[in-house]
Amino acid sequence: MLQTDGRQTTGMHVGQTLDKARSRVWRPPFPGWKKPSGLLGVVLVSSLPIFSVFLLWEVVAQLNWVSASLLAPPSTALSVAVTYFTSGEIFPHLGSSLERGGIGLALAIAVGIPLGLIIGFVKSFSRALSPVIEFLRQLPPLAMLPVFLLFLGLGIRSQVAIVLWAALWPILLNTISGAQNVDVRLVKAARTLGAGRRHLFFKVALPSALPTTMTGIRLGASYAFLVLVAAEMIGADSGIGYLILNNQYIFKIPEMYAAILILAGFGIVLNYSLLWIEKVLIPWKGRG
């Protein structure tokens, strides 16, 4: 009798688990709706939140719920953004931002990855430099901008320096983490097969640390260009940040929102470009 009750109880638990699993299965939001498939369907579904935000923004602006002197409709801002490109007015500013951000990010990668690998693999370096790194990384990039302006003056050098500072820490810390978390079993297996230090580094340690390093590069790129825009608002005569703030000063509100939309679009392109590079460099990531 006790055994029978146990079976009944087990059956009830199994039934409840199956009910929960069925409740998590995708169901159409309304009758006749078909689950989208293919690349186009995925793009449409992922774009719905963005279109919803733009639609709400358009309605709020067109109905004058917010003063037109403060909020331009997205349709007007997008039209101005197209004009920026067709007239060529945006390209000098976009080129300036790309130059400053690209140089700063490249320097951060050139410094952060080798230094992170050394600190991650050599325990004596890690013990010696960890307190310094923990202190320096707590300093916000914008708090360091006056220091860079004082020593380097207005212009590209101080802006490259602030980008370098912002991008360096996520790249460095993620590289250190990746180097320190290399699977010990892979190292032992390689040593068993007769691999020396050089082969261990290039064939085992570096590929193992690369996914985490690429995550750091993506984070560093995001931080770098956010900080660059703020720096261009303070000490530059060109760039996307300068264009946004200058339009606000002279009260060209649609132009200001157009520049913001261009900046957002550039950020999306940058992120997906880095994701594509990551897939090319790390084809094994996500397998298994």
mmCIF file of C-alpha atoms in Angstrom:
data_model
loop_
_atom_site.group_PDB
_atom_site.id
_atom_site.type_symbol
_atom_site.label_atom_id
_atom_site.label_comp_id
_atom_site.label_asym_id
_atom_site.label_seq_id
_atom_site.Cartn_x
_atom_site.Cartn_y
_atom_site.Cartn_z
ATOM 1 C CA MET A 1 0.000 0.000 0.000
ATOM 2 C CA LEU A 2 2.799 2.352 0.884
ATOM 3 C CA GLN A 3 4.545 1.471 -2.376
ATOM 4 C CA THR A 4 1.382 2.207 -4.340
ATOM 5 C CA ASP A 5 1.024 5.598 -2.656
ATOM 6 C CA GLY A 6 4.622 6.340 -3.508
ATOM 7 C CA ARG A 7 3.996 5.549 -7.149
ATOM 8 C CA GLN A 8 0.914 7.734 -7.169
ATOM 9 C CA THR A 9 2.883 10.583 -5.579
ATOM 10 C CA THR A 10 5.682 10.149 -8.094
ATOM 11 C CA GLY A 11 3.160 10.144 -10.915
ATOM 12 C CA MET A 12 1.659 13.387 -9.622
ATOM 13 C CA HIS A 13 5.126 15.011 -9.540
ATOM 14 C CA VAL A 14 5.837 13.852 -13.083
ATOM 15 C CA GLY A 15 2.501 15.197 -14.250
ATOM 16 C CA GLN A 16 3.138 18.572 -12.625
ATOM 17 C CA THR A 17 6.583 18.745 -14.237
ATOM 18 C CA LEU A 18 5.105 17.983 -17.668
ATOM 19 C CA ASP A 19 2.433 20.659 -17.153
ATOM 20 C CA LYS A 20 5.092 23.217 -16.300
ATOM 21 C CA ALA A 21 7.131 22.213 -19.352
ATOM 22 C CA ARG A 22 4.073 22.572 -21.588
ATOM 23 C CA SER A 23 3.379 26.017 -20.131
ATOM 24 C CA ARG A 24 6.851 27.137 -21.189
ATOM 25 C CA VAL A 25 6.301 26.047 -24.799
ATOM 26 C CA TRP A 26 5.870 28.969 -27.174
ATOM 27 C CA ARG A 27 2.234 29.820 -27.741
ATOM 28 C CA PRO A 28 0.806 32.298 -30.265
ATOM 29 C CA PRO A 29 -0.266 35.648 -28.772
ATOM 30 C CA PHE A 30 -3.530 35.441 -30.718
ATOM 31 C CA PRO A 31 -5.266 32.911 -33.024
ATOM 32 C CA GLY A 32 -3.792 32.670 -36.492
ATOM 33 C CA TRP A 33 -0.358 33.909 -35.412
ATOM 34 C CA LYS A 34 2.514 31.847 -36.780
ATOM 35 C CA LYS A 35 5.897 31.687 -35.130
ATOM 36 C CA PRO A 36 8.379 33.564 -37.369
ATOM 37 C CA SER A 37 11.145 31.505 -38.890
ATOM 38 C CA GLY A 38 14.301 32.256 -40.817
ATOM 39 C CA LEU A 39 16.608 35.240 -40.661
ATOM 40 C CA LEU A 40 13.912 37.713 -41.718
ATOM 41 C CA GLY A 41 11.578 36.517 -38.975
ATOM 42 C CA VAL A 42 14.294 36.793 -36.339
ATOM 43 C CA VAL A 43 15.153 40.317 -37.502
ATOM 44 C CA LEU A 44 11.499 41.363 -37.431
ATOM 45 C CA VAL A 45 10.917 39.997 -33.932
ATOM 46 C CA SER A 46 14.109 41.551 -32.547
ATOM 47 C CA SER A 47 13.210 44.898 -34.155
ATOM 48 C CA LEU A 48 9.715 45.077 -32.648
ATOM 49 C CA PRO A 49 10.830 46.701 -29.347
ATOM 50 C CA ILE A 50 12.798 49.368 -31.242
ATOM 51 C CA PHE A 51 9.869 50.109 -33.549
ATOM 52 C CA SER A 52 7.585 50.299 -30.503
ATOM 53 C CA VAL A 53 9.843 52.884 -28.871
ATOM 54 C CA PHE A 54 9.980 54.937 -32.071
ATOM 55 C CA LEU A 55 6.208 54.711 -32.472
ATOM 56 C CA LEU A 56 5.616 55.895 -28.906
ATOM 57 C CA TRP A 57 8.152 58.685 -29.410
ATOM 58 C CA GLU A 58 6.388 59.754 -32.641
ATOM 59 C CA VAL A 59 2.967 59.790 -31.012
ATOM 60 C CA VAL A 60 4.180 61.801 -28.007
ATOM 61 C CA ALA A 61 5.877 64.356 -30.252
ATOM 62 C CA GLN A 62 3.057 64.660 -32.817
ATOM 63 C CA LEU A 63 0.389 65.112 -30.148
ATOM 64 C CA ASN A 64 2.530 67.807 -28.460
ATOM 65 C CA TRP A 65 2.500 66.045 -25.130
ATOM 66 C CA VAL A 66 6.050 67.395 -24.888
ATOM 67 C CA SER A 67 6.989 70.782 -26.297
ATOM 68 C CA ALA A 68 8.398 70.669 -29.833
ATOM 69 C CA SER A 69 11.255 72.860 -28.598
ATOM 70 C CA LEU A 70 12.345 69.950 -26.396
ATOM 71 C CA LEU A 71 11.411 66.821 -28.351
ATOM 72 C CA ALA A 72 11.539 66.455 -32.121
ATOM 73 C CA PRO A 73 9.618 63.583 -33.780
ATOM 74 C CA PRO A 74 11.806 60.657 -34.828
ATOM 75 C CA SER A 75 10.539 60.998 -38.402
ATOM 76 C CA THR A 76 11.973 64.521 -38.530
ATOM 77 C CA ALA A 77 15.210 63.439 -36.822
ATOM 78 C CA LEU A 78 15.661 60.551 -39.266
ATOM 79 C CA SER A 79 15.033 62.899 -42.200
ATOM 80 C CA VAL A 80 17.703 65.264 -40.890
ATOM 81 C CA ALA A 81 20.067 62.307 -40.368
ATOM 82 C CA VAL A 82 19.631 61.315 -44.027
ATOM 83 C CA THR A 83 20.341 64.919 -45.021
ATOM 84 C CA TYR A 84 23.496 64.843 -42.904
ATOM 85 C CA PHE A 85 24.756 61.928 -44.979
ATOM 86 C CA THR A 86 23.577 63.115 -48.393
ATOM 87 C CA SER A 87 25.116 66.559 -47.862
ATOM 88 C CA GLY A 88 28.316 65.054 -46.466
ATOM 89 C CA GLU A 89 28.163 67.270 -43.381
ATOM 90 C CA ILE A 90 28.408 64.326 -41.005
ATOM 91 C CA PHE A 91 31.551 62.759 -42.454
ATOM 92 C CA PRO A 92 34.157 65.164 -40.974
ATOM 93 C CA HIS A 93 32.613 64.716 -37.519
ATOM 94 C CA LEU A 94 32.276 60.946 -37.922
ATOM 95 C CA GLY A 95 35.838 60.740 -39.210
ATOM 96 C CA SER A 96 37.175 62.696 -36.235
ATOM 97 C CA SER A 97 35.381 60.428 -33.757
ATOM 98 C CA LEU A 98 36.542 57.300 -35.567
ATOM 99 C CA GLU A 99 40.138 58.516 -35.614
ATOM 100 C CA ARG A 100 40.255 59.372 -31.899
ATOM 101 C CA GLY A 101 38.313 56.313 -30.826
ATOM 102 C CA GLY A 102 40.148 53.940 -33.142
ATOM 103 C CA ILE A 103 43.608 55.071 -32.033
ATOM 104 C CA GLY A 104 42.671 54.946 -28.353
ATOM 105 C CA LEU A 105 41.056 51.508 -28.637
ATOM 106 C CA ALA A 106 44.000 50.122 -30.623
ATOM 107 C CA LEU A 107 46.430 51.372 -27.975
ATOM 108 C CA ALA A 108 44.282 49.847 -25.216
ATOM 109 C CA ILE A 109 44.309 46.489 -27.014
ATOM 110 C CA ALA A 110 48.064 46.701 -27.644
ATOM 111 C CA VAL A 111 48.735 47.410 -23.965
ATOM 112 C CA GLY A 112 45.934 45.483 -22.253
ATOM 113 C CA ILE A 113 46.217 42.072 -23.899
ATOM 114 C CA PRO A 114 49.982 41.461 -23.489
ATOM 115 C CA LEU A 115 49.981 42.928 -19.987
ATOM 116 C CA GLY A 116 46.913 40.893 -19.028
ATOM 117 C CA LEU A 117 48.456 37.669 -20.314
ATOM 118 C CA ILE A 118 51.674 38.311 -18.402
ATOM 119 C CA ILE A 119 49.826 39.128 -15.169
ATOM 120 C CA GLY A 120 47.489 36.172 -15.613
ATOM 121 C CA PHE A 121 50.187 33.604 -16.307
ATOM 122 C CA VAL A 122 52.984 34.853 -14.037
ATOM 123 C CA LYS A 123 51.864 34.739 -10.396
ATOM 124 C CA SER A 124 54.650 37.008 -9.160
ATOM 125 C CA PHE A 125 53.509 39.780 -11.526
ATOM 126 C CA SER A 126 49.930 39.234 -10.431
ATOM 127 C CA ARG A 127 50.798 39.619 -6.745
ATOM 128 C CA ALA A 128 52.923 42.702 -7.386
ATOM 129 C CA LEU A 129 50.596 44.577 -9.759
ATOM 130 C CA SER A 130 47.146 43.658 -8.450
ATOM 131 C CA PRO A 131 47.024 46.437 -5.785
ATOM 132 C CA VAL A 132 48.091 49.059 -8.358
ATOM 133 C CA ILE A 133 45.519 47.860 -10.885
ATOM 134 C CA GLU A 134 42.755 47.783 -8.283
ATOM 135 C CA PHE A 135 43.573 51.377 -7.315
ATOM 136 C CA LEU A 136 43.854 52.796 -10.837
ATOM 137 C CA ARG A 137 40.766 51.115 -12.256
ATOM 138 C CA GLN A 138 38.607 52.826 -9.614
ATOM 139 C CA LEU A 139 39.389 56.224 -11.157
ATOM 140 C CA PRO A 140 36.509 57.178 -13.505
ATOM 141 C CA PRO A 141 37.626 58.195 -17.008
ATOM 142 C CA LEU A 142 35.771 61.505 -16.913
ATOM 143 C CA ALA A 143 37.448 62.322 -13.605
ATOM 144 C CA MET A 144 40.789 61.836 -15.371
ATOM 145 C CA LEU A 145 39.859 64.116 -18.275
ATOM 146 C CA PRO A 146 40.987 67.343 -16.525
ATOM 147 C CA VAL A 147 44.336 65.668 -15.815
ATOM 148 C CA PHE A 148 44.781 64.707 -19.459
ATOM 149 C CA LEU A 149 43.732 68.195 -20.582
ATOM 150 C CA LEU A 150 46.243 69.726 -18.163
ATOM 151 C CA PHE A 151 49.166 67.623 -19.394
ATOM 152 C CA LEU A 152 48.214 67.095 -23.049
ATOM 153 C CA GLY A 153 46.118 70.161 -23.806
ATOM 154 C CA LEU A 154 43.061 70.425 -26.028
ATOM 155 C CA GLY A 155 43.038 68.296 -29.117
ATOM 156 C CA ILE A 156 43.413 64.733 -30.250
ATOM 157 C CA ARG A 157 46.082 63.703 -27.718
ATOM 158 C CA SER A 158 43.922 64.246 -24.633
ATOM 159 C CA GLN A 159 40.911 62.606 -26.291
ATOM 160 C CA VAL A 160 42.943 59.562 -27.339
ATOM 161 C CA ALA A 161 44.265 59.356 -23.782
ATOM 162 C CA ILE A 162 40.774 59.342 -22.269
ATOM 163 C CA VAL A 163 39.671 56.636 -24.715
ATOM 164 C CA LEU A 164 42.751 54.595 -23.864
ATOM 165 C CA TRP A 165 42.027 54.929 -20.140
ATOM 166 C CA ALA A 166 38.361 53.923 -20.510
ATOM 167 C CA ALA A 167 39.004 50.935 -22.782
ATOM 168 C CA LEU A 168 42.112 49.628 -21.048
ATOM 169 C CA TRP A 169 40.550 48.298 -17.843
ATOM 170 C CA PRO A 170 37.850 45.976 -19.227
ATOM 171 C CA ILE A 171 40.336 44.590 -21.765
ATOM 172 C CA LEU A 172 43.061 44.132 -19.161
ATOM 173 C CA LEU A 173 40.847 42.603 -16.465
ATOM 174 C CA ASN A 174 39.071 40.213 -18.838
ATOM 175 C CA THR A 175 42.388 39.098 -20.291
ATOM 176 C CA ILE A 176 43.751 38.454 -16.793
ATOM 177 C CA SER A 177 40.620 36.470 -15.926
ATOM 178 C CA GLY A 178 40.861 34.419 -19.102
ATOM 179 C CA ALA A 179 44.548 33.682 -18.529
ATOM 180 C CA GLN A 180 43.990 32.634 -14.926
ATOM 181 C CA ASN A 181 41.095 30.315 -15.759
ATOM 182 C CA VAL A 182 42.810 28.154 -18.363
ATOM 183 C CA ASP A 183 41.734 24.534 -17.901
ATOM 184 C CA VAL A 184 44.503 22.749 -16.001
ATOM 185 C CA ARG A 185 43.593 19.456 -17.690
ATOM 186 C CA LEU A 186 44.424 20.934 -21.090
ATOM 187 C CA VAL A 187 47.804 22.088 -19.810
ATOM 188 C CA LYS A 188 48.576 18.664 -18.329
ATOM 189 C CA ALA A 189 47.498 16.914 -21.515
ATOM 190 C CA ALA A 190 49.712 19.173 -23.617
ATOM 191 C CA ARG A 191 52.677 18.590 -21.324
ATOM 192 C CA THR A 192 52.083 14.848 -21.517
ATOM 193 C CA LEU A 193 52.356 15.125 -25.300
ATOM 194 C CA GLY A 194 55.676 16.914 -24.931
ATOM 195 C CA ALA A 195 54.632 20.544 -25.445
ATOM 196 C CA GLY A 196 57.104 23.188 -24.268
ATOM 197 C CA ARG A 197 56.327 26.574 -22.754
ATOM 198 C CA ARG A 198 56.029 28.271 -26.129
ATOM 199 C CA HIS A 199 53.548 25.712 -27.439
ATOM 200 C CA LEU A 200 51.650 25.785 -24.157
ATOM 201 C CA PHE A 201 51.263 29.542 -24.466
ATOM 202 C CA PHE A 202 50.285 29.788 -28.137
ATOM 203 C CA LYS A 203 48.392 26.505 -28.539
ATOM 204 C CA VAL A 204 46.651 26.121 -25.172
ATOM 205 C CA ALA A 205 46.690 29.204 -22.957
ATOM 206 C CA LEU A 206 46.109 31.907 -25.572
ATOM 207 C CA PRO A 207 43.169 30.172 -27.343
ATOM 208 C CA SER A 208 41.600 29.430 -23.944
ATOM 209 C CA ALA A 209 41.855 33.077 -22.865
ATOM 210 C CA LEU A 210 40.728 34.518 -26.212
ATOM 211 C CA PRO A 211 36.919 34.330 -25.676
ATOM 212 C CA THR A 212 37.149 36.268 -22.415
ATOM 213 C CA THR A 213 39.566 38.724 -24.012
ATOM 214 C CA MET A 214 37.146 39.378 -26.879
ATOM 215 C CA THR A 215 34.409 40.087 -24.350
ATOM 216 C CA GLY A 216 36.745 42.642 -22.772
ATOM 217 C CA ILE A 217 37.397 44.238 -26.162
ATOM 218 C CA ARG A 218 33.674 44.595 -26.816
ATOM 219 C CA LEU A 219 33.132 46.171 -23.395
ATOM 220 C CA GLY A 220 36.175 48.386 -23.856
ATOM 221 C CA ALA A 221 34.948 49.602 -27.234
ATOM 222 C CA SER A 222 31.549 50.490 -25.771
ATOM 223 C CA TYR A 223 33.064 52.376 -22.829
ATOM 224 C CA ALA A 224 35.615 54.067 -25.072
ATOM 225 C CA PHE A 225 33.140 55.632 -27.465
ATOM 226 C CA LEU A 226 30.756 56.656 -24.684
ATOM 227 C CA VAL A 227 33.582 58.485 -22.941
ATOM 228 C CA LEU A 228 34.830 59.919 -26.234
ATOM 229 C CA VAL A 229 31.462 61.557 -26.906
ATOM 230 C CA ALA A 230 31.565 63.187 -23.476
ATOM 231 C CA ALA A 231 35.152 64.325 -24.048
ATOM 232 C CA GLU A 232 34.235 65.816 -27.442
ATOM 233 C CA MET A 233 31.532 67.844 -25.733
ATOM 234 C CA ILE A 234 34.133 69.421 -23.469
ATOM 235 C CA GLY A 235 37.312 69.914 -25.443
ATOM 236 C CA ALA A 236 36.834 69.456 -29.204
ATOM 237 C CA ASP A 237 35.754 71.414 -32.258
ATOM 238 C CA SER A 238 34.601 68.356 -34.232
ATOM 239 C CA GLY A 239 33.180 64.883 -33.665
ATOM 240 C CA ILE A 240 29.741 63.446 -32.938
ATOM 241 C CA GLY A 241 29.818 64.629 -29.332
ATOM 242 C CA TYR A 242 30.697 68.159 -30.418
ATOM 243 C CA LEU A 243 27.918 68.082 -33.035
ATOM 244 C CA ILE A 244 25.296 66.997 -30.482
ATOM 245 C CA LEU A 245 26.238 69.678 -27.945
ATOM 246 C CA ASN A 246 26.656 72.428 -30.559
ATOM 247 C CA ASN A 247 23.173 71.747 -31.951
ATOM 248 C CA GLN A 248 21.782 71.954 -28.434
ATOM 249 C CA TYR A 249 23.546 75.280 -27.824
ATOM 250 C CA ILE A 250 22.088 76.881 -30.958
ATOM 251 C CA PHE A 251 18.711 75.187 -30.332
ATOM 252 C CA LYS A 252 18.661 73.068 -33.485
ATOM 253 C CA ILE A 253 16.683 70.326 -31.773
ATOM 254 C CA PRO A 254 15.948 68.037 -34.783
ATOM 255 C CA GLU A 255 19.639 68.187 -35.723
ATOM 256 C CA MET A 256 20.598 67.291 -32.154
ATOM 257 C CA TYR A 257 18.355 64.204 -32.144
ATOM 258 C CA ALA A 258 19.584 63.272 -35.619
ATOM 259 C CA ALA A 259 23.171 63.253 -34.350
ATOM 260 C CA ILE A 260 22.101 61.131 -31.369
ATOM 261 C CA LEU A 261 20.443 58.606 -33.710
ATOM 262 C CA ILE A 262 23.566 58.489 -35.874
ATOM 263 C CA LEU A 263 25.625 57.820 -32.752
ATOM 264 C CA ALA A 264 23.262 55.004 -31.723
ATOM 265 C CA GLY A 265 23.451 53.481 -35.202
ATOM 266 C CA PHE A 266 27.223 53.643 -35.136
ATOM 267 C CA GLY A 267 27.247 51.850 -31.774
ATOM 268 C CA ILE A 268 25.081 49.044 -33.181
ATOM 269 C CA VAL A 269 27.346 48.652 -36.221
ATOM 270 C CA LEU A 270 30.427 48.588 -33.967
ATOM 271 C CA ASN A 271 28.957 45.942 -31.673
ATOM 272 C CA TYR A 272 27.920 43.613 -34.497
ATOM 273 C CA SER A 273 31.258 44.120 -36.245
ATOM 274 C CA LEU A 274 33.070 42.994 -33.106
ATOM 275 C CA LEU A 275 30.701 40.019 -32.793
ATOM 276 C CA TRP A 276 31.537 39.026 -36.371
ATOM 277 C CA ILE A 277 35.267 39.339 -35.678
ATOM 278 C CA GLU A 278 34.786 37.213 -32.567
ATOM 279 C CA LYS A 279 33.082 34.477 -34.591
ATOM 280 C CA VAL A 280 35.910 34.533 -37.133
ATOM 281 C CA LEU A 281 38.663 34.420 -34.507
ATOM 282 C CA ILE A 282 36.922 31.987 -32.154
ATOM 283 C CA PRO A 283 34.904 29.567 -34.317
ATOM 284 C CA TRP A 284 34.883 26.995 -31.508
ATOM 285 C CA LYS A 285 33.095 29.294 -29.034
ATOM 286 C CA GLY A 286 29.625 28.048 -28.141
ATOM 287 C CA ARG A 287 30.221 24.549 -29.442
ATOM 288 C CA GLY A 288 29.781 21.487 -27.383
#
